[in-house]
CSV table of C-alpha atoms in Angstrom, one decimal:
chain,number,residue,atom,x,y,z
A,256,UNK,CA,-12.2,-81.8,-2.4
A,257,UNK,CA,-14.3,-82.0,-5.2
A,258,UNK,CA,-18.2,-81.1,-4.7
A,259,UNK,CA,-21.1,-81.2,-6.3
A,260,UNK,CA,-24.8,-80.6,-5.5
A,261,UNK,CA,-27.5,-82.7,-4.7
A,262,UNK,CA,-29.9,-81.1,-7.4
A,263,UNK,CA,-27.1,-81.6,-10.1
A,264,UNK,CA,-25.6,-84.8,-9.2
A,265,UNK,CA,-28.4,-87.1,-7.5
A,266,UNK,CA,-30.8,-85.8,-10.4
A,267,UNK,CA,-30.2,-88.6,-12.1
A,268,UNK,CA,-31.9,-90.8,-9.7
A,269,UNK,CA,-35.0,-89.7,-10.9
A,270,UNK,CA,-34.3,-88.7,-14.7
A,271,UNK,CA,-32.2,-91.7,-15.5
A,272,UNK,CA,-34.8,-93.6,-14.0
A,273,UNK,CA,-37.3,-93.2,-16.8
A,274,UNK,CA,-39.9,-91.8,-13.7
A,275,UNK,CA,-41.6,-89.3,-15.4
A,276,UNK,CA,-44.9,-89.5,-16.0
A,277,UNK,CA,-47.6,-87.0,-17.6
A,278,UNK,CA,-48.0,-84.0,-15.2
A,279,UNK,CA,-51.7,-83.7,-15.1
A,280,UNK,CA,-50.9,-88.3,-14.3
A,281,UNK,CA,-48.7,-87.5,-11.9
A,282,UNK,CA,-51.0,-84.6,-9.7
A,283,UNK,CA,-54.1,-85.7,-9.8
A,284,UNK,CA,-54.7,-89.3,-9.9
A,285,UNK,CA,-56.0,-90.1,-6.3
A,286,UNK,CA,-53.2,-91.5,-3.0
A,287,UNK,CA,-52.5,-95.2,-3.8
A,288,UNK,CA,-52.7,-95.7,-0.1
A,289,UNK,CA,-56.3,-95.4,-0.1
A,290,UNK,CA,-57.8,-97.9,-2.7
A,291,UNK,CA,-61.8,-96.2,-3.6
A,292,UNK,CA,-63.5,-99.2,-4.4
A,293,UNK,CA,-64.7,-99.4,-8.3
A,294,UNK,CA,-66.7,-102.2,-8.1
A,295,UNK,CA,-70.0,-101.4,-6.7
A,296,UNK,CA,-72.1,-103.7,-4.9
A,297,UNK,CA,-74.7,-105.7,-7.8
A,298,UNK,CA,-77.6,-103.4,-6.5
A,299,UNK,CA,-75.7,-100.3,-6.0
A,300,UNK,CA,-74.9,-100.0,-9.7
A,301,UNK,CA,-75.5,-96.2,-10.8
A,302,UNK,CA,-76.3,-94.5,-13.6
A,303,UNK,CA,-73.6,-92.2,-15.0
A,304,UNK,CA,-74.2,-88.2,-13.8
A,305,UNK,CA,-73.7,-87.2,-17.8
A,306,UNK,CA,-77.1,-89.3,-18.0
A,307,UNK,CA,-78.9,-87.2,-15.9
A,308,UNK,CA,-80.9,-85.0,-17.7
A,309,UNK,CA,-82.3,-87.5,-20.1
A,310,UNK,CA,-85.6,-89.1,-19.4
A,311,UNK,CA,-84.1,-93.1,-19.5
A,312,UNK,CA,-87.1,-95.6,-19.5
A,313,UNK,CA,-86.5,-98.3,-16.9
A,314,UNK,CA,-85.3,-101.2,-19.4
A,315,UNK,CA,-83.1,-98.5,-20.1
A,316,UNK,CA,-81.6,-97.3,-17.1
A,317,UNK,CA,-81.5,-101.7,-16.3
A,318,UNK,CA,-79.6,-102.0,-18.9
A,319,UNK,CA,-77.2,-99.4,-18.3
A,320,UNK,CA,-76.8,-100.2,-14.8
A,321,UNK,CA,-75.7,-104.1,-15.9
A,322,UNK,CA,-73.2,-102.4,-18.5
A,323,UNK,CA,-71.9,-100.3,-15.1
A,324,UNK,CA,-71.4,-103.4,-13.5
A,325,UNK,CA,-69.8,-105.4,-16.0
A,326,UNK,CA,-67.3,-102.7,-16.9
A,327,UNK,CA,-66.8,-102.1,-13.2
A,328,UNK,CA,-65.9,-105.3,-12.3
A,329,UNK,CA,-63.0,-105.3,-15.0
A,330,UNK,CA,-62.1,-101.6,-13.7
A,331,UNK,CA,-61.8,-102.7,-10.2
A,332,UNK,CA,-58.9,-105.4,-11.2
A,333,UNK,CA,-56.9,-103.3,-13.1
A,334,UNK,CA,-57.3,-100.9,-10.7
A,335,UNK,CA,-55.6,-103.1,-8.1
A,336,UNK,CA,-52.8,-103.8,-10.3
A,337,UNK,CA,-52.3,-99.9,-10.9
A,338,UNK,CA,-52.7,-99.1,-7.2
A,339,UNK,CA,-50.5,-102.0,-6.0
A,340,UNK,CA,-47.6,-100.7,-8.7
A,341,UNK,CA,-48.0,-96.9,-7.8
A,342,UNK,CA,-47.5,-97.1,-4.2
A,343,UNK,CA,-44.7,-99.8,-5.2
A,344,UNK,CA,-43.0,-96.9,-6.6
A,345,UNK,CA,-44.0,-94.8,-4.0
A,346,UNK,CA,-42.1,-97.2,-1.3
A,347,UNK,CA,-38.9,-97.5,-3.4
A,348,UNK,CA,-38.8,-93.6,-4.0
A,349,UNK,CA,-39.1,-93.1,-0.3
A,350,UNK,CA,-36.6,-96.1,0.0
A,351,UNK,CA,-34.0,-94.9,-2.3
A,352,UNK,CA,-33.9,-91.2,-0.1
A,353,UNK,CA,-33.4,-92.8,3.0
A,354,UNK,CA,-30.4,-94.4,1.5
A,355,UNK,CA,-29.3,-91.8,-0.4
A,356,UNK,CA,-29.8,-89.2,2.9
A,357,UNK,CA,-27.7,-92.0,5.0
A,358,UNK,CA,-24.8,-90.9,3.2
A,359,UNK,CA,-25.6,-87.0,4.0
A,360,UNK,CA,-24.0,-85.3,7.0
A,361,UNK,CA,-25.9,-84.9,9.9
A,362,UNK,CA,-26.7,-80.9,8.7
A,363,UNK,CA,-27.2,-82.1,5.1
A,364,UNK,CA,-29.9,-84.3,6.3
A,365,UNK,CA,-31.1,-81.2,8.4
A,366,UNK,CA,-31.3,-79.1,5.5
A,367,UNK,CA,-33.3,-81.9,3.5
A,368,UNK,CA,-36.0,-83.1,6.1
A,369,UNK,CA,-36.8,-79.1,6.7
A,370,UNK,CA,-37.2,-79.0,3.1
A,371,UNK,CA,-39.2,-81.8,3.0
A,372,UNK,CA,-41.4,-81.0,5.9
A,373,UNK,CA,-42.0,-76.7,4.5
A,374,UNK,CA,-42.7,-78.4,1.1
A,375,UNK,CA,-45.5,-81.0,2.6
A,376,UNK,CA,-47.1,-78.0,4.5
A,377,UNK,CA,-47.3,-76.0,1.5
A,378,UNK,CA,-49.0,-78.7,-0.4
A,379,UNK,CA,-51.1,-79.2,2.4
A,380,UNK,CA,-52.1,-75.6,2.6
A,381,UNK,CA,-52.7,-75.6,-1.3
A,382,UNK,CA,-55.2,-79.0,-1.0
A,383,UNK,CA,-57.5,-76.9,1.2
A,384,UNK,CA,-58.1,-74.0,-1.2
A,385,UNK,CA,-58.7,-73.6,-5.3
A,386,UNK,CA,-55.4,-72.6,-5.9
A,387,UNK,CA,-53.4,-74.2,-7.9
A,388,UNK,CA,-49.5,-74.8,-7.9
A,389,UNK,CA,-47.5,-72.6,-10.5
A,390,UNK,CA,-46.8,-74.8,-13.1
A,391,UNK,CA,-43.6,-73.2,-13.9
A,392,UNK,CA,-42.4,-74.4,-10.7
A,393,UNK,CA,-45.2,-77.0,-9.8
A,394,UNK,CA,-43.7,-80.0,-8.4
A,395,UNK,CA,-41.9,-82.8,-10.5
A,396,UNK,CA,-43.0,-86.4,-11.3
A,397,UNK,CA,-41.5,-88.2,-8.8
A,398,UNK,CA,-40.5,-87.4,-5.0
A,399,UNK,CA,-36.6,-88.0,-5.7
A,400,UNK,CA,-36.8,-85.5,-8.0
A,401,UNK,CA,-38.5,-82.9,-6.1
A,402,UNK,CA,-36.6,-83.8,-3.2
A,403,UNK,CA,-33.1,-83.7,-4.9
A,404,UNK,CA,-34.3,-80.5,-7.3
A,405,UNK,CA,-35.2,-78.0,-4.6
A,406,UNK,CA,-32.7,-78.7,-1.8
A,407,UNK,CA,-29.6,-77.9,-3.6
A,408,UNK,CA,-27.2,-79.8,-0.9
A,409,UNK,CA,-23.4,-79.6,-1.6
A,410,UNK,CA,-22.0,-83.6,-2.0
A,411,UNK,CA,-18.9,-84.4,-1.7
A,412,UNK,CA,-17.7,-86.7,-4.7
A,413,UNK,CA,-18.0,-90.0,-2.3
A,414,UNK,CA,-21.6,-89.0,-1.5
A,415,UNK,CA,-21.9,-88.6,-5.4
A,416,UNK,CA,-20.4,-91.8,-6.0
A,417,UNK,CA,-22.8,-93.3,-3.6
A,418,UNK,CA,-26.4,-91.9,-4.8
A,419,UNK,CA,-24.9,-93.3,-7.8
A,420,UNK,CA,-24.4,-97.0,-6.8
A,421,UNK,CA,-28.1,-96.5,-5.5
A,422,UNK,CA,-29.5,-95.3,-8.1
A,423,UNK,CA,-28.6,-98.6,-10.3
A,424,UNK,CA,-29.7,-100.9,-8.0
A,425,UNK,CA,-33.0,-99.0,-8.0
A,426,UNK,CA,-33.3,-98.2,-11.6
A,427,UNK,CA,-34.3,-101.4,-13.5
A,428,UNK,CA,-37.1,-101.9,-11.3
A,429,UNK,CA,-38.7,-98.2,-10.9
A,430,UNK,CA,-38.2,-98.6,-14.9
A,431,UNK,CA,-40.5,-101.6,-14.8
A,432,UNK,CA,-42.6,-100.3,-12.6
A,433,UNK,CA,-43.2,-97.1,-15.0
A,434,UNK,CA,-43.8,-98.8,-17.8
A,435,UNK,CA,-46.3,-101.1,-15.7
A,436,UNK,CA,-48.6,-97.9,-14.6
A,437,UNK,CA,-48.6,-95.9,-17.8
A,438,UNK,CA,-50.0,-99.3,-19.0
A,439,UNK,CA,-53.1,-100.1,-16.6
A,440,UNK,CA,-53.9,-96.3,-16.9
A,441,UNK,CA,-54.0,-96.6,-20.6
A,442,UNK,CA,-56.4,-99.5,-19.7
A,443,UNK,CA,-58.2,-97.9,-17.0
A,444,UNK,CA,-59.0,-95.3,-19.7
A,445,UNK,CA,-59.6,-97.5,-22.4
A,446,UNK,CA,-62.1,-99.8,-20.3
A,447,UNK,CA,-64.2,-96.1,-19.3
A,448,UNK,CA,-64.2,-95.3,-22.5
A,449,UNK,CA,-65.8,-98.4,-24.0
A,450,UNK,CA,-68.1,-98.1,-20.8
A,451,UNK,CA,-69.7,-95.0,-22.3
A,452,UNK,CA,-69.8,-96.5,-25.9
A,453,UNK,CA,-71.9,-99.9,-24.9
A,454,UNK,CA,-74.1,-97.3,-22.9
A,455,UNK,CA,-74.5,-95.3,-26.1
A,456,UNK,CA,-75.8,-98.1,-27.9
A,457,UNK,CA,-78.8,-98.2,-25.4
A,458,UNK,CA,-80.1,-95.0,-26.1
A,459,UNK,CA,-82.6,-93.6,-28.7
A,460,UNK,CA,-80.8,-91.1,-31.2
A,461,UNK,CA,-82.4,-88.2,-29.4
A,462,UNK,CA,-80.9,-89.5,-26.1
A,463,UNK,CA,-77.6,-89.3,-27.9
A,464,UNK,CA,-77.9,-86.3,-29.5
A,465,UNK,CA,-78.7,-84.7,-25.4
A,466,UNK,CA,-75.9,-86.5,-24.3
A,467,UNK,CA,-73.6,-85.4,-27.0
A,468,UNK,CA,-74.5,-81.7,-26.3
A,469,UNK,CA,-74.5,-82.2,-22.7
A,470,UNK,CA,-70.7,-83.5,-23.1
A,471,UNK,CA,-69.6,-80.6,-25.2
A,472,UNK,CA,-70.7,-78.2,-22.1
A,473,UNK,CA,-69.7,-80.4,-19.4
A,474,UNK,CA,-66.6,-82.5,-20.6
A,475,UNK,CA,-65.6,-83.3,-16.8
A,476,UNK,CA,-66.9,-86.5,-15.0
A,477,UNK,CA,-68.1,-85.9,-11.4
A,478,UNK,CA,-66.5,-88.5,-8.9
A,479,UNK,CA,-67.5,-92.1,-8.9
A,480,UNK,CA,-69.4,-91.7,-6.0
A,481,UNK,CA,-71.0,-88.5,-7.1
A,482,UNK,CA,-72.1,-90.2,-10.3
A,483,UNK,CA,-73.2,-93.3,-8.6
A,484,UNK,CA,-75.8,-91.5,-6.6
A,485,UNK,CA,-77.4,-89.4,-9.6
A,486,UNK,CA,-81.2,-90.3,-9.2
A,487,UNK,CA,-82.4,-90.8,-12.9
A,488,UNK,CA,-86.4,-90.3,-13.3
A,489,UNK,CA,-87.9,-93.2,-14.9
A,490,UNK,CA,-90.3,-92.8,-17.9
């Protein structure tokens, strides 16, 4: 009887389906489950933490707080849409194992779920600590592929033939679905970005020549929260 393996027959399910999306995307962008709330409450608008060290005069720090809440307020929708499309994908992926492992002999799902569970440990170890995963062998875009790439199970050409049936009845839509969250990120981005350019235009050309110098030291944005709380001294 022919066989093949799970990592080099099933693989398609993830690589056919057009899944991959940037690694640095893929790891860090916080659990769709849990939707942080962008749009902050009118009087809870902050002033950004890169702000911090310059002496704002209180028209200025009102005006940057009403550009915050503007700009939020778009952020917050799109950020909906992304979340709502991410764990989407998230609930097909899971979807499409279960079928796909319905197929597996009992110690083929065995060998799978143990997989599974020593893998979620590890990256549950990892989140506690500074280390990072090796990016040589770091874990892939999506959870069908890591789930399908490390296991290695032995199918049968019937089990191959149906991974395959269920991979095309999943593959338009995880396509769509792609293509859906690599757009509202681009906007997410986009809508930060021009966030940070309106504020620009509030401050005095010294401001912007500290905050340009402060941004070539410090390139990396604190947490929303974090840079909500930031107390700014007025002048």
């Amino acid at each position: 009887m022919n066989y093949r393996t799970f990592s080099q027959g099933a693989m398609a399910v993830a690589l056919a389906g057009g899944l991959a999306l940037a690694p640095g995307f893929a790891q860090d962008r916080p659990t769709p489950a849990v939707k942080p709330s962008l749009q902050a409450a009118p009087d809870q608008a902050g002033i950004p933490h890169c702000l911090e060290s310059l002496t704002l005069s209180r028209p200025q720090q009102d005006q940057i707080k009403e550009i915050v809440r503007e700009y939020d307020a778009d952020v917050a929708v799109v950020w909906k849409k992304f979340s709502d499309s991410y764990m989407e994908t998230i609930c097909t992926e899971a979807s499409l194992l279960a079928a796909i492992e319905d197929n597996l002999t009992e110690p083929q799902r065995k060998q799978v779920r143990d997989q599974r569970r020593k893998t979620a440990q590890h990256q549950k170890a990892l989140a506690g600590t500074d280390e990072k995963p090796n990016q040589a062998t770091a874990k892939p875009a999506s959870a069908v592929e890591e789930e399908i790439a490390i296991v290695g199970v032995s199918l049968t050409a019937e089990q191959e033939l149906a991974a395959d049936k269920l991979q095309e009845k999943c593959l338009n839509r995880l396509r769509s679905l792609n293509r859906d969250i690599q757009g509202l990120h681009t906007r997410l981005v986009s809508l930060e970005a021009d966030k940070l350019v309106e504020i620009e235009n509030v401050l005095t050309k010294e401001q912007l020549l500290q905050l340009r110098a402060v941004r070539q030291n410090t390139p990396i944005a604190l947490p929303v929260s974090a840079a909500r709380t930031t107390p700014v001294t007025p002048k």
